[in-house]
Short mmCIF file of C-alpha atoms and ligand atoms in Angstrom, two decimals:
data_model
loop_
_atom_site.label_atom_id
_atom_site.label_comp_id
_atom_site.label_asym_id
_atom_site.label_seq_id
_atom_site.Cartn_x
_atom_site.Cartn_y
_atom_site.Cartn_z
CA UNK Q 82 4.32 -23.40 3.62
CA UNK Q 83 4.77 -25.37 0.42
CA UNK Q 84 5.64 -22.76 -2.20
CA UNK Q 85 5.40 -25.10 -5.17
CA UNK Q 86 1.86 -26.02 -4.14
CA UNK Q 87 0.94 -22.37 -3.52
CA UNK Q 88 2.25 -21.35 -6.92
CA UNK Q 89 -0.41 -23.52 -8.51
CA UNK Q 90 -2.98 -21.09 -7.11
CA UNK Q 91 -1.61 -18.37 -9.41
CA UNK Q 92 -2.27 -19.29 -13.05
CA UNK Q 93 -0.35 -16.34 -14.47
CA UNK Q 94 2.92 -17.62 -13.02
CA UNK Q 95 3.06 -20.69 -15.22
CA UNK Q 96 3.47 -18.80 -18.48
CA UNK Q 97 6.57 -18.25 -20.56
CA UNK Q 98 7.86 -14.80 -21.50
CA UNK Q 99 10.21 -14.70 -24.51
CA UNK Q 100 10.58 -18.46 -24.15
CA UNK Q 101 11.59 -18.31 -20.46
CA UNK Q 102 9.55 -19.28 -17.41
CA UNK Q 103 8.19 -16.02 -16.01
CA UNK Q 104 9.97 -14.75 -12.91
CA UNK Q 105 7.64 -12.12 -11.50
CA UNK Q 106 9.51 -9.80 -9.14
CA UNK Q 107 7.39 -6.69 -9.46
CA UNK Q 108 5.16 -7.42 -6.50
CA UNK Q 109 5.55 -4.02 -4.86
CA UNK Q 110 3.83 -2.55 -7.93
CA UNK Q 111 1.07 -5.13 -7.90
CA UNK Q 112 0.65 -8.74 -6.84
CA UNK Q 113 -0.69 -11.60 -8.93
CA UNK Q 114 -4.12 -13.02 -8.18
CA UNK Q 115 -4.88 -16.51 -6.87
CA UNK Q 116 -7.53 -18.59 -8.63
CA UNK Q 117 -9.97 -18.12 -5.73
CA UNK Q 118 -9.91 -14.34 -6.29
CA UNK Q 119 -10.41 -14.78 -10.04
CA UNK Q 120 -13.27 -17.19 -9.32
CA UNK Q 121 -14.91 -14.79 -6.88
CA UNK Q 122 -14.98 -12.07 -9.54
CA UNK Q 123 -16.38 -14.45 -12.16
CA UNK Q 124 -18.97 -15.77 -9.73
CA UNK Q 125 -20.10 -12.29 -8.83
CA UNK Q 126 -20.75 -11.37 -12.44
CA UNK Q 127 -22.32 -14.69 -13.35
CA UNK Q 128 -24.51 -15.12 -10.25
CA UNK Q 129 -24.95 -11.98 -8.15
CA UNK Q 130 -24.36 -8.94 -10.31
CA UNK Q 131 -26.57 -6.08 -9.21
CA UNK Q 132 -26.02 -2.63 -7.71
CA UNK Q 133 -25.76 -2.47 -3.94
CA UNK Q 134 -27.67 -0.62 -1.18
CA UNK Q 135 -30.52 0.77 -3.25
CA UNK Q 136 -32.43 -2.34 -4.24
CA UNK Q 137 -35.05 -4.47 -2.55
CA UNK Q 138 -34.69 -7.37 -4.96
CA UNK Q 139 -32.81 -10.57 -4.24
CA UNK Q 140 -29.71 -9.88 -6.29
CA UNK Q 141 -29.25 -6.39 -4.91
CA UNK Q 142 -29.56 -7.69 -1.37
CA UNK Q 143 -27.09 -10.45 -2.12
CA UNK Q 144 -24.60 -7.98 -3.66
CA UNK Q 145 -25.01 -5.66 -0.65
CA UNK Q 146 -24.36 -8.57 1.67
CA UNK Q 147 -21.14 -9.43 -0.17
CA UNK Q 148 -20.01 -5.80 -0.05
CA UNK Q 149 -20.81 -5.30 3.62
CA UNK Q 150 -19.30 -8.66 4.58
CA UNK Q 151 -16.12 -7.55 2.84
CA UNK Q 152 -16.13 -4.47 5.05
CA UNK Q 153 -16.43 -6.66 8.14
CA UNK Q 154 -13.56 -8.82 6.88
CA UNK Q 155 -11.32 -5.77 6.50
CA UNK Q 156 -12.39 -4.53 9.93
CA UNK Q 157 -11.30 -7.84 11.46
CA UNK Q 158 -8.15 -8.09 9.34
CA UNK Q 159 -6.79 -4.77 10.63
CA UNK Q 160 -8.63 -5.02 13.95
CA UNK Q 161 -10.62 -1.81 13.64
CA UNK Q 162 -13.16 -1.11 16.36
CA UNK Q 163 -16.16 -0.78 14.11
CA UNK Q 164 -17.34 -1.13 10.52
CA UNK Q 165 -17.96 2.64 10.48
CA UNK Q 166 -14.20 3.12 10.40
CA UNK Q 167 -13.72 1.20 7.15
CA UNK Q 168 -14.25 3.26 4.00
CA UNK Q 169 -13.95 1.66 0.61
CA UNK Q 170 -11.91 3.65 -1.89
CA UNK Q 171 -10.31 2.71 -5.17
CA UNK Q 172 -6.89 2.38 -3.56
CA UNK Q 173 -4.38 4.00 -1.23
CA UNK Q 174 -4.12 7.03 -3.49
CA UNK Q 175 -7.82 7.75 -3.30
CA UNK Q 176 -7.80 7.03 0.43
CA UNK Q 177 -5.08 9.64 1.00
CA UNK Q 178 -6.74 12.15 -1.34
CA UNK Q 179 -10.00 11.69 0.55
CA UNK Q 180 -8.31 12.37 3.84
CA UNK Q 181 -6.12 15.21 2.57
CA UNK Q 182 -9.15 17.00 1.11
CA UNK Q 183 -11.47 16.54 4.09
CA UNK Q 184 -8.81 17.07 6.73
CA UNK Q 185 -7.53 20.25 5.08
CA UNK Q 186 -11.04 21.63 4.66
CA UNK Q 187 -11.84 21.00 8.32
CA UNK Q 188 -8.62 21.60 10.21
CA UNK Q 189 -6.03 23.47 8.11
CA UNK Q 190 -5.53 27.23 8.33
CA UNK Q 191 -2.83 29.37 6.70
CA UNK Q 192 0.46 28.91 8.56
CA UNK Q 193 -0.41 25.46 9.90
CA UNK Q 194 2.15 22.72 9.48
CA UNK Q 195 2.24 19.08 8.35
CA UNK Q 196 5.09 16.61 8.73
CA UNK Q 197 5.73 14.16 5.91
CA UNK Q 198 8.68 11.82 5.66
CA UNK Q 199 11.32 12.08 2.96
CA UNK Q 200 10.63 8.51 1.83
CA UNK Q 201 6.93 8.94 0.98
CA UNK Q 202 5.38 7.71 -2.22
CA UNK Q 203 4.14 10.62 -4.33
CA UNK Q 204 0.61 9.70 -3.30
CA UNK Q 205 1.40 10.73 0.27
CA UNK Q 206 2.97 14.02 -0.82
CA UNK Q 207 1.00 15.48 -3.71
CA UNK Q 208 -2.51 15.28 -2.15
CA UNK Q 209 -1.20 17.26 0.84
CA UNK Q 210 0.28 19.83 -1.52
CA UNK Q 211 -2.99 20.03 -3.46
CA UNK Q 212 -5.23 20.56 -0.47
CA UNK Q 213 -3.20 21.58 2.60
CA UNK Q 214 -0.39 23.59 1.03
CA UNK Q 215 -2.93 25.35 -1.15
CA UNK Q 216 -4.71 26.47 2.02
CA UNK Q 217 -1.45 28.04 3.15
CA UNK Q 218 -0.03 25.16 5.21
CA UNK Q 219 3.69 24.48 5.38
CA UNK Q 220 5.03 20.98 4.71
CA UNK Q 221 7.97 19.93 6.87
CA UNK Q 222 10.04 16.89 5.97
CA UNK Q 223 11.30 14.17 8.31
CA UNK Q 224 14.56 13.00 6.67
CA UNK Q 225 16.13 9.54 6.42
CA UNK Q 226 19.79 8.52 6.59
CA UNK Q 227 21.79 6.74 3.90
CA UNK Q 228 20.71 3.34 5.22
CA UNK Q 229 17.14 4.39 4.53
CA UNK Q 230 16.12 4.78 8.17
CA UNK Q 231 14.04 7.74 9.31
CA UNK Q 232 15.87 10.11 11.66
CA UNK Q 233 13.30 9.78 14.40
CA UNK Q 234 15.29 11.86 16.87
CA UNK Q 235 14.61 14.84 14.58
CA UNK Q 236 10.84 14.42 14.89
CA UNK Q 237 10.48 16.29 18.16
CA UNK Q 238 12.25 19.35 16.75
CA UNK Q 239 9.91 19.41 13.72
CA UNK Q 240 6.78 19.42 15.87
CA UNK Q 241 5.34 22.80 16.82
CA UNK Q 242 2.02 24.09 18.12
CA UNK Q 243 0.99 24.47 14.50
CA UNK Q 244 1.56 20.84 13.48
CA UNK Q 245 -1.79 19.44 12.40
CA UNK Q 246 -0.96 15.95 11.11
CA UNK Q 247 1.96 13.58 10.53
CA UNK Q 248 1.84 11.47 7.35
CA UNK Q 249 4.22 8.57 7.10
CA UNK Q 250 4.58 5.32 5.26
CA UNK Q 251 4.73 2.09 7.25
CA UNK Q 252 7.00 0.50 4.64
CA UNK Q 253 8.97 2.22 1.89
CA UNK Q 254 8.12 0.86 -1.55
CA UNK Q 255 11.62 1.79 -2.77
CA UNK Q 256 13.90 1.07 0.19
CA UNK Q 257 11.92 -1.68 1.90
CA UNK Q 258 12.35 0.04 5.26
CA UNK Q 259 9.82 -0.85 7.93
CA UNK Q 260 9.43 2.35 9.88
CA UNK Q 261 8.98 2.45 13.63
CA UNK Q 262 5.42 3.63 13.25
CA UNK Q 263 4.52 2.99 16.88
CA UNK Q 264 7.23 5.34 18.07
CA UNK Q 265 6.09 8.06 15.65
CA UNK Q 266 2.47 7.67 16.72
CA UNK Q 267 3.38 7.79 20.39
CA UNK Q 268 5.41 10.94 19.94
CA UNK Q 269 2.65 12.55 17.84
CA UNK Q 270 0.00 11.72 20.41
CA UNK Q 271 2.07 13.31 23.19
CA UNK Q 272 1.33 16.51 21.25
CA UNK Q 273 -2.26 15.55 20.34
CA UNK Q 274 -1.35 15.30 16.66
CA UNK Q 275 -3.09 12.62 14.54
CA UNK Q 276 -1.08 10.30 12.30
CA UNK Q 277 -1.86 8.92 8.86
CA UNK Q 278 -0.10 5.63 8.12
CA UNK Q 279 0.33 4.71 4.47
CA UNK Q 280 0.09 0.91 4.64
CA UNK Q 281 0.11 0.29 0.87
CA UNK Q 282 3.37 -1.68 1.20
CA UNK Q 283 2.79 -3.05 4.67
CA UNK Q 284 -0.56 -4.80 4.50
CA UNK Q 285 0.78 -7.70 2.38
CA UNK Q 286 3.83 -8.32 4.59
CA UNK Q 287 3.03 -7.42 8.20
CA UNK Q 288 0.30 -8.04 10.72
CA UNK Q 289 -1.50 -4.74 11.14
CA UNK Q 290 -3.57 -3.99 14.21
CA UNK Q 291 -4.83 -0.42 14.07
CA UNK Q 292 -5.94 -0.44 17.70
CA UNK Q 293 -2.56 -1.61 18.93
CA UNK Q 294 -0.76 0.87 16.67
CA UNK Q 295 -3.27 3.52 17.73
CA UNK Q 296 -2.94 5.21 14.32
CA UNK Q 297 -5.64 7.72 13.50
CA UNK Q 298 -5.84 7.00 9.77
CA UNK Q 299 -4.50 4.26 7.55
CA UNK Q 300 -4.57 3.74 3.79
CA UNK Q 301 -4.21 0.51 1.83
CA UNK Q 302 -4.69 -0.95 -1.66
CA UNK Q 303 -6.33 -4.30 -2.40
CA UNK Q 304 -4.22 -5.05 -5.47
CA UNK Q 305 -1.06 -5.12 -3.37
CA UNK Q 306 -2.50 -7.99 -1.33
CA UNK Q 307 -3.68 -10.34 -4.08
CA UNK Q 308 -7.10 -8.71 -4.64
CA UNK Q 309 -8.44 -6.95 -7.71
CA UNK Q 310 -7.31 -3.52 -8.83
CA UNK Q 311 -9.57 -0.57 -8.02
CA UNK Q 312 -10.36 -1.35 -4.41
CA UNK Q 313 -8.72 0.07 -1.31
CA UNK Q 314 -9.41 1.26 2.19
CA UNK Q 315 -9.28 4.42 4.20
CA UNK Q 316 -9.38 3.53 7.88
CA UNK Q 317 -10.08 6.37 10.26
CA UNK Q 318 -10.94 6.63 13.93
CA UNK Q 319 -14.63 7.28 14.22
CA UNK Q 320 -14.16 10.48 16.22
CA UNK Q 321 -12.35 12.04 13.24
CA UNK Q 322 -14.52 10.57 10.49
CA UNK Q 323 -17.62 11.88 12.24
CA UNK Q 324 -16.21 15.41 12.19
CA UNK Q 325 -14.70 15.40 8.71
CA UNK Q 326 -16.73 16.63 5.73
CA UNK Q 327 -17.30 14.30 2.76
CA UNK Q 328 -14.78 14.25 -0.09
CA UNK Q 329 -17.16 13.64 -2.97
CA UNK Q 330 -20.88 14.22 -3.32
CA UNK Q 331 -23.36 11.96 -5.07
CA UNK Q 332 -25.59 8.99 -4.53
CA UNK Q 333 -25.34 6.76 -1.45
CA UNK Q 334 -23.56 9.36 0.71
CA UNK Q 335 -26.67 11.39 1.56
CA UNK Q 336 -29.55 11.22 4.00
CA UNK Q 337 -31.79 13.91 2.47
CA UNK Q 338 -31.29 16.17 -0.52
CA UNK Q 339 -33.09 19.36 -1.36
CA UNK Q 340 -31.91 22.37 -3.33
CA UNK Q 341 -31.62 24.29 -0.08
CA UNK Q 342 -29.75 21.76 2.03
CA UNK Q 343 -28.35 18.25 1.97
CA UNK Q 344 -27.70 16.05 4.97
CA UNK Q 345 -25.21 13.23 4.84
CA UNK Q 346 -25.47 9.51 5.43
CA UNK Q 347 -24.03 7.88 8.52
CA UNK Q 348 -20.50 6.49 8.45
CA UNK Q 349 -19.02 4.89 6.47
CA UNK Q 350 -21.34 5.74 3.58
CA UNK Q 351 -20.75 9.48 4.02
CA UNK Q 352 -17.41 8.88 2.28
CA UNK Q 353 -18.62 6.46 -0.39
CA UNK Q 354 -20.31 8.59 -3.04
CA UNK Q 355 -21.59 6.88 -6.16
CA UNK Q 356 -21.48 3.24 -7.16
CA UNK Q 357 -18.63 1.60 -5.29
CA UNK Q 358 -16.43 -1.14 -6.62
CA UNK Q 359 -18.50 -3.83 -4.93
CA UNK Q 360 -16.98 -6.60 -7.05
CA UNK Q 361 -13.52 -5.47 -6.00
CA UNK Q 362 -14.64 -5.42 -2.37
CA UNK Q 363 -15.74 -9.05 -2.69
CA UNK Q 364 -12.39 -9.91 -4.25
CA UNK Q 365 -10.61 -8.23 -1.34
CA UNK Q 366 -12.60 -10.38 1.07
CA UNK Q 367 -11.53 -13.52 -0.80
CA UNK Q 368 -7.89 -12.36 -0.95
CA UNK Q 369 -7.77 -11.61 2.78
CA UNK Q 370 -9.27 -15.03 3.54
CA UNK Q 371 -6.57 -16.54 1.33
CA UNK Q 372 -3.81 -14.67 3.20
CA UNK Q 373 -5.36 -15.72 6.51
CA UNK Q 374 -5.33 -19.36 5.45
CA UNK Q 375 -1.59 -19.19 4.72
CA UNK Q 376 -0.85 -16.92 7.70
CA UNK Q 377 0.71 -13.47 7.32
CA UNK Q 378 3.57 -14.48 9.67
CA UNK Q 379 4.43 -17.44 7.41
CA UNK Q 380 4.35 -15.15 4.40
CA UNK Q 381 6.67 -12.58 5.98
CA UNK Q 382 9.06 -15.24 7.17
CA UNK Q 383 9.35 -16.72 3.68
CA UNK Q 384 9.75 -13.30 2.08
CA UNK Q 385 12.42 -12.34 4.60
CA UNK Q 386 14.39 -15.47 3.74
CA UNK Q 387 14.13 -14.58 0.05
CA UNK Q 388 15.28 -11.03 0.74
CA UNK Q 389 18.30 -12.13 2.79
CA UNK Q 390 19.25 -14.71 0.19
CA UNK Q 391 18.86 -12.22 -2.68
CA UNK Q 392 20.76 -9.46 -0.86
CA UNK Q 393 23.74 -11.77 -0.22
CA UNK Q 394 23.76 -13.14 -3.76
CA UNK Q 395 23.50 -9.72 -5.37
CA UNK Q 396 26.27 -8.37 -3.14
CA UNK Q 397 28.51 -11.27 -4.12
CA UNK Q 398 28.33 -10.17 -7.77
CA UNK Q 399 30.33 -7.02 -6.98
CA UNK Q 400 29.92 -3.64 -8.65
CA UNK Q 401 26.33 -3.33 -7.44
CA UNK Q 402 24.99 -0.58 -5.17
CA UNK Q 403 22.06 -1.52 -2.96
CA UNK Q 404 19.73 1.24 -1.75
CA UNK Q 405 17.97 0.57 1.54
CA UNK Q 406 20.01 -1.01 4.32
CA UNK Q 407 17.57 -0.60 7.16
CA UNK Q 408 17.76 -3.16 9.96
CA UNK Q 409 14.05 -3.82 9.63
CA UNK Q 410 13.13 -4.41 6.00
CA UNK Q 411 10.51 -6.18 3.94
CA UNK Q 412 11.15 -7.97 0.68
CA UNK Q 413 12.15 -5.06 -1.53
CA UNK Q 414 15.62 -5.00 -3.08
CA UNK Q 415 16.54 -1.76 -4.86
CA UNK Q 416 19.90 -1.60 -6.58
CA UNK Q 417 21.92 -0.29 -9.47
CA UNK Q 418 24.62 -1.95 -11.50
CA UNK Q 419 27.46 0.57 -11.20
CA UNK Q 420 28.06 2.26 -14.54
CA UNK Q 421 24.75 1.11 -16.08
CA UNK Q 422 21.36 2.78 -16.33
CA UNK Q 423 18.56 1.09 -14.35
CA UNK Q 424 16.37 1.05 -17.43
CA UNK Q 425 18.94 -0.89 -19.51
CA UNK Q 426 19.34 -3.47 -16.74
CA UNK Q 427 15.55 -3.84 -16.51
CA UNK Q 428 15.29 -4.31 -20.29
CA UNK Q 429 17.86 -7.09 -20.31
CA UNK Q 430 16.20 -8.84 -17.37
CA UNK Q 431 12.87 -8.57 -19.18
CA UNK Q 432 14.27 -10.36 -22.23
CA UNK Q 433 15.23 -13.17 -19.85
CA UNK Q 434 11.64 -13.40 -18.60
CA UNK Q 435 12.36 -11.57 -15.34
CA UNK Q 436 9.93 -8.79 -14.44
CA UNK Q 437 11.41 -6.07 -12.22
CA UNK Q 438 10.56 -2.40 -11.96
CA UNK Q 439 12.92 0.40 -12.92
CA UNK Q 440 12.91 4.15 -12.41
CA UNK Q 441 11.86 6.32 -9.50
CA UNK Q 442 9.04 4.14 -8.17
CA UNK Q 443 6.96 7.29 -7.54
CA UNK Q 444 9.49 8.40 -4.92
CA UNK Q 445 11.45 11.16 -6.61
CA UNK Q 446 12.63 12.65 -3.27
CA UNK Q 447 14.40 9.34 -2.52
CA UNK Q 448 16.19 9.56 -5.86
CA UNK Q 449 17.13 13.15 -5.08
CA UNK Q 450 18.49 12.03 -1.70
CA UNK Q 451 20.85 9.56 -3.38
CA UNK Q 452 21.44 11.75 -6.49
CA UNK Q 453 20.44 8.96 -8.84
CA UNK Q 454 17.93 8.83 -11.70
CA UNK Q 455 16.36 5.61 -10.47
CA UNK Q 456 16.94 2.05 -9.34
CA UNK Q 457 16.16 -1.49 -10.40
CA UNK Q 458 13.69 -2.91 -7.89
CA UNK Q 459 13.06 -6.60 -7.29
CA UNK Q 460 10.23 -7.22 -4.85
CA UNK Q 461 9.20 -10.62 -3.57
CA UNK Q 462 5.83 -12.10 -2.68
CA UNK Q 463 4.62 -15.31 -1.08
CA UNK Q 464 4.92 -17.30 -4.34
CA UNK Q 465 8.54 -16.43 -5.18
CA UNK Q 466 11.25 -19.07 -4.87
CA UNK Q 467 14.98 -19.27 -4.24
CA UNK Q 468 15.40 -20.58 -7.80
CA UNK Q 469 13.81 -17.38 -9.05
CA UNK Q 470 16.31 -15.36 -7.02
CA UNK Q 471 19.08 -17.40 -8.69
CA UNK Q 472 17.60 -16.52 -12.09
CA UNK Q 473 17.60 -12.85 -11.09
CA UNK Q 474 21.22 -13.03 -10.01
CA UNK Q 475 22.27 -14.74 -13.26
CA UNK Q 476 20.33 -12.08 -15.17
CA UNK Q 477 22.06 -9.25 -13.34
CA UNK Q 478 25.46 -10.82 -14.05
CA UNK Q 479 24.57 -11.04 -17.72
CA UNK Q 480 23.33 -7.45 -17.82
CA UNK Q 481 26.47 -6.27 -16.06
CA UNK Q 482 28.66 -8.06 -18.56
CA UNK Q 483 26.77 -6.60 -21.50
CA UNK Q 484 26.56 -3.06 -20.16
CA UNK Q 485 29.82 -2.53 -18.24
CA UNK Q 486 31.98 -5.41 -19.38
N1 PLP H 274 1.90 4.31 -1.05
C1 PLP H 274 2.90 3.47 -1.30
C2 PLP H 274 3.98 3.29 -0.30
C3 PLP H 274 2.89 2.73 -2.49
O1 PLP H 274 3.90 1.89 -2.75
C4 PLP H 274 1.84 2.92 -3.42
C5 PLP H 274 1.83 2.21 -4.70
O2 PLP H 274 2.82 1.67 -5.13
C6 PLP H 274 0.83 3.81 -3.09
C7 PLP H 274 0.88 4.50 -1.90
C8 PLP H 274 -0.32 4.06 -4.02
O3 PLP H 274 -1.08 2.92 -4.17
P1 PLP H 274 -2.22 2.84 -5.29
O4 PLP H 274 -1.53 3.18 -6.58
O5 PLP H 274 -2.69 1.44 -5.22
O6 PLP H 274 -3.26 3.83 -4.94
#
């Protein structure tokens, strides 16, 4: 994997910010887009633009083909059994909201229970509060230890006859922890409980095979894996998706409509009301092809080397607290400069052309766990280099000097 060659695929990376070469380390928030993805979007609008599914004319058929081929690409990428299991959404958040709404409507009764981990992104907490808790369900929390590892031996004691679903992230966007999803799924299935895996931070780093994992639902966002914003996936086992009611009503998701009664379209369209982001779907196809050409294993290996290098270098500075010490981690490095506010550190790094994220990263319960207002988060992608890590480290040293002396 020749990083300097790969970087040329990403035009945004070659710009200067405040006179410095951009160092983009905010990849857990969103990834940059390779030229092939940008080209695919441009080509769609200049050559194929037309609404999908409802047209008999050439362009509409072409657009439908692009959209449905993207679905097949996703199916193969995560090794789903059938295209019916792949629902396009606008991202992980909408995927989880879709499931939380439909699942709660169908299966949740007052007094039922859900298990959610302490390290979830808000988008895997709030939808369950909106739909399940509001139907009278109780949310139980699977905690993590100070290394940022889930206390899996506590899972059994949280499960009861009333547990209806377990919702857990594959990878923590704040701590970088790769959770032992397989173990959780196995335990859940011993009790016939389905599991939702939030793969928003996993899809770009790890090989995901939904059949091997045997997860029941999985959510992901295209923009985290080099595709456009506004496209994502809800994967669900067909047996559940068949039973679940639709989330939204509108065009495309129906078979017949009358004022007395409406029947719904077959899967997956039952869950795709209205005009979908078909351009985004095409961009996701292109992005997944791009990742396949490089090889997800090569990407994770490179990112792991960056993470190890960065962790050592940042530790060497001294006076830095790192959050997330799990044995199995992806390329997310959360830290604070002792005695300085994360926001001030982020601002100084920004002035040096280094883009990191600061704050709670939509994981307030993690901040509560550590009793901190937030962290500085550097997150690495396939195009980051060791020189960029060096720039980060120099930046942190400078910020430390300015803020704590
Ligand atoms: N889950 C996790 C773990 C995330 O990190 C994110 C976004 O950062 C989401 C869910 C939500 O993704 P999106 O905003 O693309 O819907």
